Amino acid sequence: MQRLTQFLKQDETPADLIELINLLMSACKEVNSKLQNGALEGILGSAEHENVQGEVQKKLDVIANDIIKLTLSQSALVRGMASEEEEHSVAADLDGKFLVTFDPLDGSSNIDVNVSVGTIFSILPAPKDATGCKDEDFLQPGNQQIAAGYVLYGPSCLLVLTTGNGVDVFTLGHNGEFYLTREKIQIPETTREFAINMSNQRFWDKPVQDYISDLLQGEDGPRGKRYNMRWVASMVAEVHRILTRGGVFLYPWDSREPKKPGKLRLMYEGNPMSMLVEQAGGRSVNTQKEIVDVEPQNIHERVSVVLGSKEEVDAVMDYHKNA
Ligand code: AHG
Ligand code: MN
Ligand code: MN
């Protein structure tokens, strides 16, 4: 089996990017080991502190953020970082050529119930003409990403990665090495599976209401087939399922917080997941356009997300166009 570094070299990934990915993985392996020890290290539960999003942080949100931040800040390749758990960008080496954005722990509501969580990351070029490291330097659309991926801390610890040449999956072995276990994966174009938090139904706008209501009618409805539903409440787990067997995932705008475009964050959830999905032949939109074409205004900007099997995402777009 091929090791991560060996594979990336053969895939013609530049040496500095390989170094950065390996560094990120050293941090994620540390997060994985904390998660595996769980209650034995006293790391479950709430940190009794709110992040910039107004969400109560879990202890592990803070621990994972600190591990990744500390690891990346030691690299001469990294100009700076933007994290879900940091109000502003954090500078590293001011000559660094990469910017990294990350969601240190995605699905944190699942930590205490021992369900899969993950780390999502996006690698952007540091602007050549900029000095220092400012929040504005990160405000690049997702189509500028050099690489994106996630580490899924599930029954196996997996790295799912794209450097713009398809999507590959690596499994962490007991020896601390990631090995290639699935190559150039493709999302099936059609599906009979959808994922949405149904408890928000009454807050959705009409096109989303209509779309889901048509799916629920199954073979008797306009879509003419019976659908299954899943909701893990960890975006990493939903995207991984979709990359494995297809499906459509929606976290649309809703009227609970009407001024926000959605719940999920563009820079470290929407963009990296969109790059992966597109690289695997799927589609990812905000119901108006491709998420990777959204020009960000803020590092913690929210975005409405519809991603997965192309036929379903196209259908959701049609419901919006015809509305
Ligand atoms: P995070 O734990 O990083 O804040 O992200 C959680 C996100 C995402 O992973 C998931 O799809 C969604 O929130 C679940 O939201 P609900 O609890 O509203 O279903
Ligand atoms: Mn998240
Ligand atoms: Mn998070």
PDB file of N, CA, C and O and ligand atoms in Angstrom, residues 51 55 61 84-85 103 105-109 120 197 199-200 231 233-236 238 249 251 256 263-265 269, ligand 1:
ATOM      1  N   ASN A  51     -17.365  30.947  21.503  1.00  0.00           N
ATOM      2  CA  ASN A  51     -16.462  31.413  20.438  1.00  0.00           C
ATOM      3  C   ASN A  51     -17.080  32.629  19.758  1.00  0.00           C
ATOM      4  O   ASN A  51     -18.153  33.097  20.150  1.00  0.00           O
ATOM      5  N   GLU A  55     -21.229  30.390  19.860  1.00  0.00           N
ATOM      6  CA  GLU A  55     -21.513  28.996  20.202  1.00  0.00           C
ATOM      7  C   GLU A  55     -20.680  28.618  21.424  1.00  0.00           C
ATOM      8  O   GLU A  55     -19.507  29.000  21.514  1.00  0.00           O
ATOM      9  N   ASP A  61     -13.043  21.426  21.143  1.00  0.00           N
ATOM     10  CA  ASP A  61     -12.933  22.484  20.128  1.00  0.00           C
ATOM     11  C   ASP A  61     -11.669  23.296  20.417  1.00  0.00           C
ATOM     12  O   ASP A  61     -10.902  23.640  19.515  1.00  0.00           O
ATOM     13  N   GLU A  84     -12.310  28.558  12.908  1.00  0.00           N
ATOM     14  CA  GLU A  84     -13.642  28.780  13.482  1.00  0.00           C
ATOM     15  C   GLU A  84     -13.535  29.306  14.916  1.00  0.00           C
ATOM     16  O   GLU A  84     -14.376  30.081  15.359  1.00  0.00           O
ATOM     17  N   GLU A  85     -12.517  28.862  15.617  1.00  0.00           N
ATOM     18  CA  GLU A  85     -12.420  29.174  17.049  1.00  0.00           C
ATOM     19  C   GLU A  85     -11.586  30.417  17.350  1.00  0.00           C
ATOM     20  O   GLU A  85     -11.295  30.697  18.514  1.00  0.00           O
ATOM     21  N   ASP A 103     -11.660  24.267  10.354  1.00  0.00           N
ATOM     22  CA  ASP A 103     -12.655  23.999  11.392  1.00  0.00           C
ATOM     23  C   ASP A 103     -12.005  22.896  12.218  1.00  0.00           C
ATOM     24  O   ASP A 103     -11.954  21.746  11.790  1.00  0.00           O
ATOM     25  N   LEU A 105     -12.660  21.211  14.872  1.00  0.00           N
ATOM     26  CA  LEU A 105     -13.487  20.054  15.194  1.00  0.00           C
ATOM     27  C   LEU A 105     -14.889  20.298  14.665  1.00  0.00           C
ATOM     28  O   LEU A 105     -15.600  21.156  15.167  1.00  0.00           O
ATOM     29  N   ASP A 106     -15.220  19.570  13.619  1.00  0.00           N
ATOM     30  CA  ASP A 106     -16.549  19.698  13.039  1.00  0.00           C
ATOM     31  C   ASP A 106     -17.454  18.638  13.642  1.00  0.00           C
ATOM     32  O   ASP A 106     -17.057  17.482  13.801  1.00  0.00           O
ATOM     33  N   GLY A 107     -18.671  19.071  13.970  1.00  0.00           N
ATOM     34  CA  GLY A 107     -19.643  18.141  14.562  1.00  0.00           C
ATOM     35  C   GLY A 107     -19.461  18.037  16.065  1.00  0.00           C
ATOM     36  O   GLY A 107     -19.698  16.980  16.654  1.00  0.00           O
ATOM     37  N   SER A 108     -19.034  19.152  16.696  1.00  0.00           N
ATOM     38  CA  SER A 108     -18.677  19.038  18.122  1.00  0.00           C
ATOM     39  C   SER A 108     -19.836  18.591  19.006  1.00  0.00           C
ATOM     40  O   SER A 108     -19.588  18.040  20.083  1.00  0.00           O
ATOM     41  N   SER A 109     -21.089  18.766  18.548  1.00  0.00           N
ATOM     42  CA  SER A 109     -22.210  18.293  19.383  1.00  0.00           C
ATOM     43  C   SER A 109     -22.186  16.765  19.488  1.00  0.00           C
ATOM     44  O   SER A 109     -22.860  16.182  20.329  1.00  0.00           O
ATOM     45  N   ILE A 120     -11.768  20.015   9.244  1.00  0.00           N
ATOM     46  CA  ILE A 120     -11.868  20.415   7.838  1.00  0.00           C
ATOM     47  C   ILE A 120     -10.814  21.500   7.587  1.00  0.00           C
ATOM     48  O   ILE A 120     -10.641  22.388   8.423  1.00  0.00           O
ATOM     49  N   ASN A 197     -31.628  18.710   8.259  1.00  0.00           N
ATOM     50  CA  ASN A 197     -32.198  18.674   9.607  1.00  0.00           C
ATOM     51  C   ASN A 197     -33.686  19.023   9.499  1.00  0.00           C
ATOM     52  O   ASN A 197     -34.071  20.185   9.418  1.00  0.00           O
ATOM     53  N   SER A 199     -36.026  19.063  11.502  1.00  0.00           N
ATOM     54  CA  SER A 199     -36.690  19.819  12.574  1.00  0.00           C
ATOM     55  C   SER A 199     -36.777  21.308  12.231  1.00  0.00           C
ATOM     56  O   SER A 199     -37.509  22.050  12.873  1.00  0.00           O
ATOM     57  N   ASN A 200     -36.019  21.735  11.222  1.00  0.00           N
ATOM     58  CA  ASN A 200     -36.071  23.149  10.821  1.00  0.00           C
ATOM     59  C   ASN A 200     -37.079  23.401   9.706  1.00  0.00           C
ATOM     60  O   ASN A 200     -37.139  24.510   9.174  1.00  0.00           O
ATOM     61  N   TRP A 231     -29.229  11.964   8.873  1.00  0.00           N
ATOM     62  CA  TRP A 231     -28.712  13.223   9.431  1.00  0.00           C
ATOM     63  C   TRP A 231     -27.803  12.895  10.610  1.00  0.00           C
ATOM     64  O   TRP A 231     -28.283  12.507  11.676  1.00  0.00           O
ATOM     65  N   ALA A 233     -25.441  15.115  11.733  1.00  0.00           N
ATOM     66  CA  ALA A 233     -25.108  16.383  12.410  1.00  0.00           C
ATOM     67  C   ALA A 233     -23.605  16.605  12.538  1.00  0.00           C
ATOM     68  O   ALA A 233     -23.162  17.401  13.352  1.00  0.00           O
ATOM     69  N   SER A 234     -22.811  15.888  11.743  1.00  0.00           N
ATOM     70  CA  SER A 234     -21.395  16.206  11.526  1.00  0.00           C
ATOM     71  C   SER A 234     -21.255  16.323  10.012  1.00  0.00           C
ATOM     72  O   SER A 234     -21.370  15.317   9.304  1.00  0.00           O
ATOM     73  N   MET A 235     -20.975  17.526   9.533  1.00  0.00           N
ATOM     74  CA  MET A 235     -20.875  17.709   8.084  1.00  0.00           C
ATOM     75  C   MET A 235     -19.831  16.764   7.480  1.00  0.00           C
ATOM     76  O   MET A 235     -20.020  16.226   6.393  1.00  0.00           O
ATOM     77  N   VAL A 236     -18.730  16.557   8.192  1.00  0.00           N
ATOM     78  CA  VAL A 236     -17.697  15.639   7.670  1.00  0.00           C
ATOM     79  C   VAL A 236     -18.265  14.256   7.407  1.00  0.00           C
ATOM     80  O   VAL A 236     -17.950  13.637   6.393  1.00  0.00           O
ATOM     81  N   GLU A 238     -21.439  13.458   6.830  1.00  0.00           N
ATOM     82  CA  GLU A 238     -22.421  13.511   5.729  1.00  0.00           C
ATOM     83  C   GLU A 238     -21.669  13.565   4.378  1.00  0.00           C
ATOM     84  O   GLU A 238     -22.027  12.865   3.438  1.00  0.00           O
ATOM     85  N   PHE A 249     -26.860  16.785   0.436  1.00  0.00           N
ATOM     86  CA  PHE A 249     -26.814  17.367   1.774  1.00  0.00           C
ATOM     87  C   PHE A 249     -27.273  18.808   1.666  1.00  0.00           C
ATOM     88  O   PHE A 249     -26.816  19.546   0.793  1.00  0.00           O
ATOM     89  N   TYR A 251     -27.926  22.350   4.042  1.00  0.00           N
ATOM     90  CA  TYR A 251     -28.125  23.197   5.222  1.00  0.00           C
ATOM     91  C   TYR A 251     -28.472  24.573   4.669  1.00  0.00           C
ATOM     92  O   TYR A 251     -27.615  25.430   4.480  1.00  0.00           O
ATOM     93  N   ARG A 256     -34.830  31.303  11.192  1.00  0.00           N
ATOM     94  CA  ARG A 256     -34.491  31.471  12.614  1.00  0.00           C
ATOM     95  C   ARG A 256     -33.557  32.657  12.791  1.00  0.00           C
ATOM     96  O   ARG A 256     -33.669  33.422  13.751  1.00  0.00           O
ATOM     97  N   LYS A 263     -26.213  28.464   8.244  1.00  0.00           N
ATOM     98  CA  LYS A 263     -25.526  28.160   9.504  1.00  0.00           C
ATOM     99  C   LYS A 263     -24.040  27.900   9.286  1.00  0.00           C
ATOM    100  O   LYS A 263     -23.197  28.286  10.085  1.00  0.00           O
ATOM    101  N   LEU A 264     -23.730  27.206   8.191  1.00  0.00           N
ATOM    102  CA  LEU A 264     -22.351  26.761   7.984  1.00  0.00           C
ATOM    103  C   LEU A 264     -21.476  27.918   7.510  1.00  0.00           C
ATOM    104  O   LEU A 264     -21.973  28.908   6.968  1.00  0.00           O
ATOM    105  N   ARG A 265     -20.191  27.780   7.734  1.00  0.00           N
ATOM    106  CA  ARG A 265     -19.261  28.851   7.435  1.00  0.00           C
ATOM    107  C   ARG A 265     -18.561  28.602   6.094  1.00  0.00           C
ATOM    108  O   ARG A 265     -18.149  27.487   5.787  1.00  0.00           O
ATOM    109  N   GLU A 269     -15.812  25.547   5.976  1.00  0.00           N
ATOM    110  CA  GLU A 269     -16.733  24.417   5.822  1.00  0.00           C
ATOM    111  C   GLU A 269     -17.196  24.370   4.354  1.00  0.00           C
ATOM    112  O   GLU A 269     -16.931  23.412   3.635  1.00  0.00           O
TER     113      GLU A 269
HETATM  114  P1  AHG B   1     -19.369  22.719  14.247  1.00  0.00           P
HETATM  115  O1  AHG B   1     -19.416  21.588  15.210  1.00  0.00           O
HETATM  116  O2  AHG B   1     -18.008  22.914  13.632  1.00  0.00           O
HETATM  117  O3  AHG B   1     -19.935  24.008  14.793  1.00  0.00           O
HETATM  118  O4  AHG B   1     -20.234  22.353  12.955  1.00  0.00           O
HETATM  119  C1  AHG B   1     -21.482  21.717  13.106  1.00  0.00           C
HETATM  120  C2  AHG B   1     -22.244  21.856  11.846  1.00  0.00           C
HETATM  121  C3  AHG B   1     -22.112  20.730  10.853  1.00  0.00           C
HETATM  122  O5  AHG B   1     -21.094  19.833  11.072  1.00  0.00           O
HETATM  123  C4  AHG B   1     -23.434  20.030  10.915  1.00  0.00           C
HETATM  124  O6  AHG B   1     -23.811  19.632   9.632  1.00  0.00           O
HETATM  125  C5  AHG B   1     -24.386  21.034  11.473  1.00  0.00           C
HETATM  126  O7  AHG B   1     -23.619  21.945  12.184  1.00  0.00           O
HETATM  127  C6  AHG B   1     -25.428  20.428  12.356  1.00  0.00           C
HETATM  128  O8  AHG B   1     -26.318  21.399  12.703  1.00  0.00           O
HETATM  129  P2  AHG B   1     -27.682  21.117  13.508  1.00  0.00           P
HETATM  130  O9  AHG B   1     -27.253  20.808  14.916  1.00  0.00           O
HETATM  131  O10 AHG B   1     -28.397  22.428  13.379  1.00  0.00           O
HETATM  132  O11 AHG B   1     -28.388  19.978  12.837  1.00  0.00           O
END
